[in-house]
CSV table of C-alpha atoms in Angstrom, one decimal:
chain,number,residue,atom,x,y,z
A,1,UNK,CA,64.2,-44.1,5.4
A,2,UNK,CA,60.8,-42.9,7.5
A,3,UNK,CA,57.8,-43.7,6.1
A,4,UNK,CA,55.6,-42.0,4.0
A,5,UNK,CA,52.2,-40.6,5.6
A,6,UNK,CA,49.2,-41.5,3.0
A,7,UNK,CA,47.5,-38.4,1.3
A,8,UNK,CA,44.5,-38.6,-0.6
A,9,UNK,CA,44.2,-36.0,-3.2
A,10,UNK,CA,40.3,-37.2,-3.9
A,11,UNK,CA,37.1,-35.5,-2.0
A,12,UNK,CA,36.0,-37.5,0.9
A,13,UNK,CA,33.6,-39.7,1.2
A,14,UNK,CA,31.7,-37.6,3.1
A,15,UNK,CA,32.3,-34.2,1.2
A,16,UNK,CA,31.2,-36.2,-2.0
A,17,UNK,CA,27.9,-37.5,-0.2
A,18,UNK,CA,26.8,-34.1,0.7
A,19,UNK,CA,27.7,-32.8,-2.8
A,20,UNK,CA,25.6,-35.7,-4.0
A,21,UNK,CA,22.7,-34.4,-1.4
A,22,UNK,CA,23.1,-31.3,-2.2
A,23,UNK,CA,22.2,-32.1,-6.1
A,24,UNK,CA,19.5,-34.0,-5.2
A,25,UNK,CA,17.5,-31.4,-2.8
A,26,UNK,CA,17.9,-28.8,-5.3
A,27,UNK,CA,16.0,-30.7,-8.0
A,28,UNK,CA,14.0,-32.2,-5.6
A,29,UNK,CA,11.6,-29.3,-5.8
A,30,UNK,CA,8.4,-28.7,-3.4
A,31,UNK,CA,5.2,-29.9,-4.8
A,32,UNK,CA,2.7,-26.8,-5.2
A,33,UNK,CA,0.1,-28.7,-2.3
A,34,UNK,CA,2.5,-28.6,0.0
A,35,UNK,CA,2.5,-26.6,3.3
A,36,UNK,CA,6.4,-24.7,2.6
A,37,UNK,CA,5.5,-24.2,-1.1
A,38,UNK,CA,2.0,-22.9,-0.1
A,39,UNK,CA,3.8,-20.4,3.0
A,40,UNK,CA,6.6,-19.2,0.6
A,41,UNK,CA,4.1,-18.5,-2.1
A,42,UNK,CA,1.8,-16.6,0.4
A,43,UNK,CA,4.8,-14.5,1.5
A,44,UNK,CA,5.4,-13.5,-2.0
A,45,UNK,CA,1.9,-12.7,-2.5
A,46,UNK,CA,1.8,-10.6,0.7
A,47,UNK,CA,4.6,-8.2,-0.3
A,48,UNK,CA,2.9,-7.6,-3.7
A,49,UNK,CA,0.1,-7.0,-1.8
A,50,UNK,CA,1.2,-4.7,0.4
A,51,UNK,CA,4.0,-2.7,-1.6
A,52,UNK,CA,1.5,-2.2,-4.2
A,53,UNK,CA,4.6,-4.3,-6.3
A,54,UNK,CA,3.3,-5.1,-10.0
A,55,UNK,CA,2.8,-9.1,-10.7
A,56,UNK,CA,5.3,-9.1,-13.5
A,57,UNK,CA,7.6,-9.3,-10.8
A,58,UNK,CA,7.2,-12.4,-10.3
A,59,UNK,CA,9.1,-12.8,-13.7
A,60,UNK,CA,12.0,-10.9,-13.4
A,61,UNK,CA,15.2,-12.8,-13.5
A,62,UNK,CA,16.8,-11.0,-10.8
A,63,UNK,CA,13.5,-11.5,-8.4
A,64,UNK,CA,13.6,-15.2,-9.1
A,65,UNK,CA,17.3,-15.5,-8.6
A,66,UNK,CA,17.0,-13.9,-5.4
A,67,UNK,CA,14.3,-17.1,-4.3
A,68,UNK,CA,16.6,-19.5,-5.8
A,69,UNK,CA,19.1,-18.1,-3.5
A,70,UNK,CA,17.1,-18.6,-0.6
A,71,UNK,CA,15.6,-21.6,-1.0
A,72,UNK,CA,16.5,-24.0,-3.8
A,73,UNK,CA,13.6,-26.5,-3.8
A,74,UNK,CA,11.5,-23.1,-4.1
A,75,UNK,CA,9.6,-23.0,-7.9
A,76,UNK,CA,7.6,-19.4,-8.1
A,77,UNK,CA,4.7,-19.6,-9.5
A,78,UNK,CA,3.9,-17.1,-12.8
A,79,UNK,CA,2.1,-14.3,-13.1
A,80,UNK,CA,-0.8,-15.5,-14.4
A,81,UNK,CA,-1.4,-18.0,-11.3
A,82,UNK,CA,0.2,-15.1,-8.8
A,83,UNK,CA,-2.9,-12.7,-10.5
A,84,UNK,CA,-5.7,-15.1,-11.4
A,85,UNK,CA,-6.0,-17.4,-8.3
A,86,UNK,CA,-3.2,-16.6,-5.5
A,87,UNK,CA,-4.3,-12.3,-5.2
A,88,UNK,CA,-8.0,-13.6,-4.8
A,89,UNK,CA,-7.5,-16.1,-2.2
A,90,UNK,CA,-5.5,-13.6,-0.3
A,91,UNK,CA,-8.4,-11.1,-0.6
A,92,UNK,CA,-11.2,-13.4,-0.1
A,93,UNK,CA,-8.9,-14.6,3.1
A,94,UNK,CA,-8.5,-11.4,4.4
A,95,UNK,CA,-12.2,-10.3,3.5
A,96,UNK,CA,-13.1,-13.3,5.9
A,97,UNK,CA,-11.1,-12.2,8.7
A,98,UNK,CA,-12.4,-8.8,8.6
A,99,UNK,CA,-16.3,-9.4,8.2
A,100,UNK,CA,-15.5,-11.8,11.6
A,101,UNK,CA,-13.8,-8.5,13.2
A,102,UNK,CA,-16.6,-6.1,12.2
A,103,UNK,CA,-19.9,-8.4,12.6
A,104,UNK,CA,-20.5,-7.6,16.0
A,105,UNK,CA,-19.5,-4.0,16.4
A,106,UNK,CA,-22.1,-1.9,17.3
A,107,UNK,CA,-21.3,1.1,15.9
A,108,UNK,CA,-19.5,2.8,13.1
A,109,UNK,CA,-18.3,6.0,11.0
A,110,UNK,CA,-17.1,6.3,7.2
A,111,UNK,CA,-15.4,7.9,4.9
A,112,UNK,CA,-15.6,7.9,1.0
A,113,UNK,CA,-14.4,9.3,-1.5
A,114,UNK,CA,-14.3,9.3,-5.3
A,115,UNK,CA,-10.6,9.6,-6.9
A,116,UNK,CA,-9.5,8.9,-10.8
A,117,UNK,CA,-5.9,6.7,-11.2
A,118,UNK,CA,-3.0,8.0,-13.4
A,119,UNK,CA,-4.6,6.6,-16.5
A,120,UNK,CA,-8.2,8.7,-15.4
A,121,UNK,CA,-10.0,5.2,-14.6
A,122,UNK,CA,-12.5,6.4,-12.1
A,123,UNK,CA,-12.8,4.4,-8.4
A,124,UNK,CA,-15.0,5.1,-5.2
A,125,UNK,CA,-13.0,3.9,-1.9
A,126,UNK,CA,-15.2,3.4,1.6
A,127,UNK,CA,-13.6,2.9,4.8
A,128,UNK,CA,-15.2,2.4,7.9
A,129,UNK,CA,-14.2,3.7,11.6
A,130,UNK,CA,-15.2,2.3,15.0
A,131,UNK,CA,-13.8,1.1,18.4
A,132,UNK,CA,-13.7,-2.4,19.6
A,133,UNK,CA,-15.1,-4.0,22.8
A,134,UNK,CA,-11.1,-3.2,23.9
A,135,UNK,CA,-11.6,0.7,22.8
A,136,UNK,CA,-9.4,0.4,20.5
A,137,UNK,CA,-10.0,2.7,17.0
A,138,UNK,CA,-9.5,0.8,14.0
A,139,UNK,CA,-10.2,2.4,10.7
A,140,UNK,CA,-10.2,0.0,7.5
A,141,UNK,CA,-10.6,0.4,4.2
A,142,UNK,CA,-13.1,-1.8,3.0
A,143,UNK,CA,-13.2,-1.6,-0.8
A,144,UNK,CA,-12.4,0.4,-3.7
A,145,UNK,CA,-14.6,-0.4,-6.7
A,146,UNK,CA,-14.6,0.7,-10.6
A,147,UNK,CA,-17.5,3.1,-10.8
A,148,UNK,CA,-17.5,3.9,-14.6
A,149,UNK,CA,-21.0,5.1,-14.8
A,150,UNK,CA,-21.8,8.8,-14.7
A,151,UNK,CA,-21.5,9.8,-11.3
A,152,UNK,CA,-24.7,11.4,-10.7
A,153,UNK,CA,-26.2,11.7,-6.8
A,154,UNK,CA,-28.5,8.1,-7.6
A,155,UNK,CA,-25.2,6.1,-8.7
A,156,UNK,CA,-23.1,7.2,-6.0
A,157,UNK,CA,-26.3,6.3,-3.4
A,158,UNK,CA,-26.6,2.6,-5.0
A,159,UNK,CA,-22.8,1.9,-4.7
A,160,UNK,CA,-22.6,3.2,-1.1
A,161,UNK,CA,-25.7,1.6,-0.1
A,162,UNK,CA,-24.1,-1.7,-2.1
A,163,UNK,CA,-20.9,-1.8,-0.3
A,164,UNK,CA,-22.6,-1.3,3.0
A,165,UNK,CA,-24.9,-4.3,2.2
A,166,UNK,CA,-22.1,-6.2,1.1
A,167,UNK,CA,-19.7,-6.4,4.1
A,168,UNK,CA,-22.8,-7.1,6.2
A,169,UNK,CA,-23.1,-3.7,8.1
A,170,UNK,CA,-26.3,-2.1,9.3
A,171,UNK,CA,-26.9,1.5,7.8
A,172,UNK,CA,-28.4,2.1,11.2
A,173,UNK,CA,-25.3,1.6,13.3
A,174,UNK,CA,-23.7,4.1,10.9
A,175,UNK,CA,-23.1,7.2,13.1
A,176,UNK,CA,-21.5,9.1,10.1
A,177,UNK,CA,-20.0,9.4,6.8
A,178,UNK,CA,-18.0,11.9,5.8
A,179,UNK,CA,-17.3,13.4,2.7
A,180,UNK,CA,-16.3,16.7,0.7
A,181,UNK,CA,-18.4,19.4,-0.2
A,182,UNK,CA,-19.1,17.8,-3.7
A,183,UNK,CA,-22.6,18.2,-4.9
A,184,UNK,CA,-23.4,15.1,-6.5
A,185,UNK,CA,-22.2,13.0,-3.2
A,186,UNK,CA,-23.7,15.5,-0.5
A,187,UNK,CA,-27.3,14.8,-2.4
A,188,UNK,CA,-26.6,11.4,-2.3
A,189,UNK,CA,-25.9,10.6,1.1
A,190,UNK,CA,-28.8,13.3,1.9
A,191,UNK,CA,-31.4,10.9,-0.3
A,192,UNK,CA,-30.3,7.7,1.6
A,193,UNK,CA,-30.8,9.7,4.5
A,194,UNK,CA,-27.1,8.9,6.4
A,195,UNK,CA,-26.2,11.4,9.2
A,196,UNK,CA,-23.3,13.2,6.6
A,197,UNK,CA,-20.4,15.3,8.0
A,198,UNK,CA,-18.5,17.3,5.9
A,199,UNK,CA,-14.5,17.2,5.4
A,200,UNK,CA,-12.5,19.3,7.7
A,201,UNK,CA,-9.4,18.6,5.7
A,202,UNK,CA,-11.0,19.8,2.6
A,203,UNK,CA,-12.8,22.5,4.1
A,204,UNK,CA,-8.9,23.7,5.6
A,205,UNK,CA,-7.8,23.3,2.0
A,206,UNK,CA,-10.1,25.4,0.1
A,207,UNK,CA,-9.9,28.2,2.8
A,208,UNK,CA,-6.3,28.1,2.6
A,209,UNK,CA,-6.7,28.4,-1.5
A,210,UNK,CA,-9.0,31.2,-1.0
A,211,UNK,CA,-6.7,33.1,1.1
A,212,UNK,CA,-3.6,32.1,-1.4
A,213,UNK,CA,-5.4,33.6,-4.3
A,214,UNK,CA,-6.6,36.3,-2.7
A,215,UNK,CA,-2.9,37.7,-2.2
A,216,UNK,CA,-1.9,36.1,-5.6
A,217,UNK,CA,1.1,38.8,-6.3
A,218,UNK,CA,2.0,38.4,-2.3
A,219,UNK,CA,1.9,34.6,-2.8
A,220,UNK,CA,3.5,34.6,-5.7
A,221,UNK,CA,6.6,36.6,-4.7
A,222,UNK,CA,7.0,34.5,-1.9
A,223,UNK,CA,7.1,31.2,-3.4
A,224,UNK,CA,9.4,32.9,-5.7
A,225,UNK,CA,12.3,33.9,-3.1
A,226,UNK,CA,11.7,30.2,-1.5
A,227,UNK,CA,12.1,28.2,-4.7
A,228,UNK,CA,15.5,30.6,-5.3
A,229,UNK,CA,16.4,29.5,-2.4
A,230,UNK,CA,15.9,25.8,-2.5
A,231,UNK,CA,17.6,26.3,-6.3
A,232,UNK,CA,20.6,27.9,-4.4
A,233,UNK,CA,21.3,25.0,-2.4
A,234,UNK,CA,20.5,22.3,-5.0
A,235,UNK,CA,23.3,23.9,-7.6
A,236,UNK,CA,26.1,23.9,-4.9
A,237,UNK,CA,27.5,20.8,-3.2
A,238,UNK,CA,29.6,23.4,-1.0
A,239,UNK,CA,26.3,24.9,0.2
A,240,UNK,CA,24.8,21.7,0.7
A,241,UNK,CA,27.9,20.7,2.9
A,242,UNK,CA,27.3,24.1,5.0
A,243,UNK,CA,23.7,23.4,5.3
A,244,UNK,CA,24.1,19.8,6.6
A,245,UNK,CA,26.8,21.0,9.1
A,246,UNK,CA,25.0,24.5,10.5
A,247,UNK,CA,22.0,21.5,11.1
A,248,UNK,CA,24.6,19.4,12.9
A,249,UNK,CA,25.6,22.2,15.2
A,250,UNK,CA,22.2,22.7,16.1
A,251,UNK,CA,21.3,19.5,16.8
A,252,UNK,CA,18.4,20.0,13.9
A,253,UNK,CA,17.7,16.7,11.7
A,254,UNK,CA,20.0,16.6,8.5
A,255,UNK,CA,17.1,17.4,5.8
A,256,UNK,CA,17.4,18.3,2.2
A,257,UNK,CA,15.7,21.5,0.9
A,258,UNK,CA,12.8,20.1,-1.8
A,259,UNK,CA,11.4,21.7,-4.6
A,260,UNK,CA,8.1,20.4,-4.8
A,261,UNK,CA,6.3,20.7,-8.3
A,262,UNK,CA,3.3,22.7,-9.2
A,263,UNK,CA,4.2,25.0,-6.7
């Protein structure tokens, strides 16, 4: 008779001391002073940042699974720390960096605006323009703040002239600011006596209205045949299919026909 070759039907040694390492890492979780728990959490906070993503992300089970995946030893913080203390260090970070960039230039344009949200809460935005010792232009948005005052020509002056003051620019460098044709804004830039350029953008869009309305039944029956048309294609897979390959034979980019709304 030959001999038997030994088997072992049990896990190796080895296989059972990573499974025993594996266990341990993922409780083994990183302490929140740490430098990858601090890196992980600022990368978090950067892409709410800068999707514009809401914090109660940070509490969806599918978001947190998604860490877990990636990095066991991982604990996301909650909302209310994401909101309350990780946002504001990122700002006040950032906010560093830039009054650094933007202490020694020596001159500057703006912009500004005043604009409501979906829910009517009323902001003014101020971005500022200029080229660096590299002539490069860089424009950046400074601030938007809650302006919930009536917005009369004096209120709109004191938050302008208070942003201004606050990221540490001189009104004298300013070489511009632009605006639209609003009253209560022209007067105010006019009263803190800022060199003020109006909008060509808005002046483009109200001669553009003005010429609309003053063919209304023209306009109208144009807009008409196009949103037929658009409606035509939008109803009928098959005409879509012809659309996409009469583009392809032209060599044209595959785009869908929109209906925009309000139109």
């Amino acid at each position: 008779m030959g001999k038997k070759k030994a088997t072992t039907d049990g896990p190796s040694s080895s296989s059972r001391q990573c499974t025993i390492t594996g266990v341990f890492s993922r409780q083994t979780k990183y302490k929140q002073d740490s430098a990858k728990w601090c890196a992980l959490t600022d990368s978090v906070v950067r892409l709410i940042a800068k999707e514009m993503l809401p914090f109660s992300i940070v509490e969806k089970p599918a978001f947190r699974r998604m860490l877990q995946t990636f990095d066991s030893q991982y604990e996301l913080p909650g909302r209310t720390y994401v909101s309350q203390t990780a946002i504001p260090q990122l700002y006040n970070s950032i906010k560093d960096d830039i009054l650094n960039e933007i202490k020694d230039i020596q001159f500057f344009s703006a912009t500004t605006d005043m604009w409501s949200s979906s829910n009517m809460t009323p902001y003014m935005s101020l971005t500022i323009h200029y080229i660096s010792v590299d002539w490069s232009l860089h424009s950046k948005c400074l601030e938007t703040r809650y302006v919930p005052d009536n917005h009369t020509a004096d209120t709109l002056g004191e938050n302008l002239k208070s942003a201004v003051a606050d990221w540490g620019l001189d009104e004298h460098k300013l070489v511009c600011i632009t605006t639209d044709n609003g009253a209560n804004i022209v007067a105010a830039i006019r009263d803190l006596g800022w060199p003020w350029l109006n909008c060509f953008g808005h002046n483009l869009h109200l001669a553009v209205s003005h010429g609309l309305d003053s063919n209304k039944d023209r306009t109208a029956r144009a807009i008409g045949l196009c949103k037929g048309l658009v409606n035509t294609f939008n109803l009928s897979w098959l005409k879509r299919r012809d659309l996409r390959k009469a583009q392809s034979e032209a060599n044209l980019p595959q785009h869908s026909l929109i209906l925009v709304s309000g139109v």
